[in-house]
Amino acid sequence: MKTAIRAAAFATMAFVVPASAQNLTMAVGAPVTSLDPHFHQLSPNNAVAGMVFDRLINTDGQSRMVPGLAESWRAVAPDVWEFRLRRGVRFHNGQEFTAEDVAFTFQRVPNVPNSPSSFAGFVRPIRNVEIVDSHTLRLSTNGPYPLLPQDMTNVYILDRETHQNVTTEQFNSVQAAIGTGPYRVLSHRPGDRIEFERNDQYFGERPAFGRVNYRMITNDSARTAALLAGDVEFIDQVPTADLARLRGDQRVAMSEVTGLRVIYLSLDHMREDATPFVTDNDGRPIARNPLRDVRVRRALSMGIDRQAIVDRVMEGAATPTGQFFPPGIFSYVPDLPAPRFDAEGARRLLAEAGFPNGFRIQLNGPNDRYPNDGRIIQAIGQMWTRIGVRTTVEAQPWTTFVARAGRQEYSAFLIGWGSNPEGSHPLRNLIASFDRERGWGASNRGRYSNPELDRRLDEAMREIDDARRERMLIDAQRLALEDVAIIPLHIQTNVWAMRRHLRHDARADESTRAQDVRPAVQR
Amino acid sequence: MSDVTASGAPVAEPKVETPFRRFVSEFFASKTATLGLVVFTIIALLAILAPWIAPQNPYDLAQLDIMDGRLEPGAVGGSGITHWLGTDDQGRDMLSGIIYGLRISLLVGAGSALIACLVGASLGLLAAYAGGRTDSVIMRVVDLQLSFPTILAALMILAFLGKGILNVVIALVIVEWAYYARTVRGSALVERNKEYIEAARCLALPTRRILFGHLFPNCLPPLIVVGTMQVARAIALEATLSFLGLGVPITEPSLGLLIANGFEYMLSGKYWISFYPGIALLVTIVSINLVGDHLRDVLNPRLKK
């Protein structure tokens, strides 16, 4: 296999275009499923949308809000937001950008047929759109809604004249893939490659490369091999197994940043009686679910050596954590470090909770979704077994696993969550009590429920003042995490690798975009 | 010298040439087949005695330490064990992993081959003996079965049944029985028309007795050959399925899963995680095939010079 990859790499080497300052060949690990920016909420799609289209509010590498098509925004009343739009912006086909286009976009977003994961949630809070003048908009909401600017960082703006009644297929066939962004699409072969050309009229910083060949190479080894062979100049999703090799290679430079994806364990909070995958040491069910006892949950968390997982399994490409966010993100909890590994303390807590000899548990997880997911649960199995909780481990393909997890079939499982940089996002989805109508707890698969937390979250989400809301969200997160609603393990580091002549501004949101790549400064 | 011995030794009673003795002497006449049998015997002994000879129980998570992960061959781990073939990413001793892995491979290979043989041979005999509609129904099912690529059929069955050693055995039985059925039917069709069967029929012996007492033993030689080859095939298939992540559970790796675990580290130069289980798999399959190949030569009169 190795030789096969080598041979393939050699075969393609003959066709390598000499690296010039004008062209860039990059390879991404996950396929882009559509060029329609409102079709599928997926990191690879959003990355490409970020090259072709703009949002009212764009985000920087740290996912902070920066002016996009809106130059400024403010709450003129608790339930009314005013956006002042940028003047003189034109779409790739020459059409002028105005407030009408924004209103049109908000209409289209909820009406994209067959969308596998819709963007509609980002425009649903908008009750009314008022066009004050050609470049001023007022959006009113039902009651105070501080998250509107955050929501606007997810909505890509289309043109009312160009995109009237345009279908997803017309985007995919390039003809409708027209935005205001730094690149225009030249050609698209779904699942294989997209070619871009620089938009010289772009209002923002001018991208360094005139032509971009954006390839999708989903096989990890093949992607690394393509970079080493010089077939491509830039890759994302560097497999952790290859990190050591690439770091030691003189021809390769790396860029990395702590991301927004937390890997955590979810526990069964729902069943008060026996939970399916926990038994006593003789294999008999335990009448009451031990996972509802906070001392047991704390013991399980303390019994995990997070640093060992990060060093030995993740090859350093992660940071141990006790919460959702890395430092520097809005509503990061400053005095909540990753729980210290303490096997003795864990055993003591278990004894205190009535399990001096521990119990047996099965830990479930996917084996094809997150970097090293299957390895991480095995490592936790080792660690828990040492504190007296004899653990068996089962890893399954993601589609099977996530369906079963969503039906509350497991007692404990590993899963990940990519957050928006705002505390209410993980709290609302993972921790808040499950409430279908309200849309809360949508991914709260362990069914943790804490009325006090729900109340505080509700309050925070009606607080317009950022500083005050941040304090409220910090308190709510601390409440949830001290109660061990979930067991956070680590936050993934996003890693890119490129040939030495390039440099890259790494992005916390995992997006791989050509405008973030520049020639390295010549020395 | 030889003269002396020959004449000097009192002439022992001349050995009676039983078919079995002839078979044994013909088999051991081939050096490669003998070597194959010896190697296979050693492997089988290793597998059977695994709990007593492996330095570590690789399936007991409590004995593994992630801090010992990916140690080089010959390194000494934190628990004081010398890892002669290194460790995998979980700190599992590769030597122990391979010895236990052989156990799974042989168990799955032999188990599935035996069950498939029983099922396939019975149906093949029945088809040949009964003829007519029974024959066509059974043989059309066999044809259908053989028209599917084995690995694809096994993948589909496992996707339906889920993971686990027992399920792998079931999947392998389902995809392999047809080979036995066809082989047995072929030779049974020839035997059926011979006089001894006719005689047995005239004596009004029960069908069951004719099938299994007379017909079956005479179909054995080709069956033994196919059986040996299918054991090797089943071992390779199990390894393939486990490599693809559909076979055994991740905490109880077989050879295929051990290879898969190390595969990602190949580019980083940590060859041993994949390499040694690969060698073990290769040696096992080659030794079985050597034996099987020669069995075919010995048992098939047409191949005799």
CSV table of C-alpha atoms in Angstrom, one decimal, chain A residues 1-2 221 224 241-242 245 308 312-313 315 367 374-375 378-379 381-383 385-386 390-391 393 395, chain B residues 60-70 89-90 92 163 245 250-251 261 263-268:
chain,number,residue,atom,x,y,z
A,1,MET,CA,0.0,0.0,0.0
A,2,LYS,CA,2.8,2.4,1.0
A,221,SER,CA,-2.3,8.8,3.8
A,224,THR,CA,-0.1,13.5,3.2
A,241,ALA,CA,-0.2,9.7,13.0
A,242,ASP,CA,1.7,11.8,10.5
A,245,ARG,CA,6.9,12.8,10.4
A,308,ALA,CA,-1.8,11.2,28.7
A,312,ARG,CA,0.0,9.6,23.6
A,313,VAL,CA,-3.1,9.3,21.4
A,315,GLU,CA,0.2,13.4,19.5
A,367,ASN,CA,-14.6,4.8,15.2
A,374,GLY,CA,-11.7,4.5,18.8
A,375,ARG,CA,-8.3,4.8,20.5
A,378,GLN,CA,-9.9,2.3,24.7
A,379,ALA,CA,-7.5,4.5,26.6
A,381,GLY,CA,-11.3,2.0,29.3
A,382,GLN,CA,-7.8,1.3,30.7
A,383,MET,CA,-8.0,4.3,33.1
A,385,THR,CA,-10.5,-0.2,34.9
A,386,ARG,CA,-7.7,1.0,37.1
A,390,ARG,CA,-14.2,-2.5,34.9
A,391,THR,CA,-14.8,-1.1,31.4
A,393,VAL,CA,-15.3,-0.7,25.0
A,395,ALA,CA,-16.7,1.4,18.8
B,60,ASP,CA,-7.4,-7.2,29.6
B,61,LEU,CA,-7.5,-3.4,29.5
B,62,ALA,CA,-6.2,-3.3,33.1
B,63,GLN,CA,-2.9,-4.8,31.9
B,64,LEU,CA,-2.4,-2.2,29.2
B,65,ASP,CA,-0.9,1.2,29.7
B,66,ILE,CA,-1.2,3.9,27.2
B,67,MET,CA,2.1,5.3,28.3
B,68,ASP,CA,3.7,2.2,26.9
B,69,GLY,CA,2.1,2.9,23.5
B,70,ARG,CA,4.1,2.4,20.3
B,89,ASP,CA,-0.9,2.4,20.1
B,90,GLN,CA,-2.6,1.2,23.2
B,92,ARG,CA,-0.4,-3.7,23.9
B,163,LYS,CA,-19.7,-7.1,15.0
B,245,GLY,CA,-13.4,-2.6,11.0
B,250,ILE,CA,-11.5,-3.2,19.0
B,251,THR,CA,-10.4,-4.4,22.5
B,261,ASN,CA,-4.2,-0.4,13.9
B,263,PHE,CA,-1.4,0.9,9.1
B,264,GLU,CA,-1.8,4.6,9.9
B,265,TYR,CA,1.6,4.8,11.5
B,266,MET,CA,3.4,3.4,8.4
B,267,LEU,CA,4.3,6.8,7.0
B,268,SER,CA,5.8,7.7,10.4
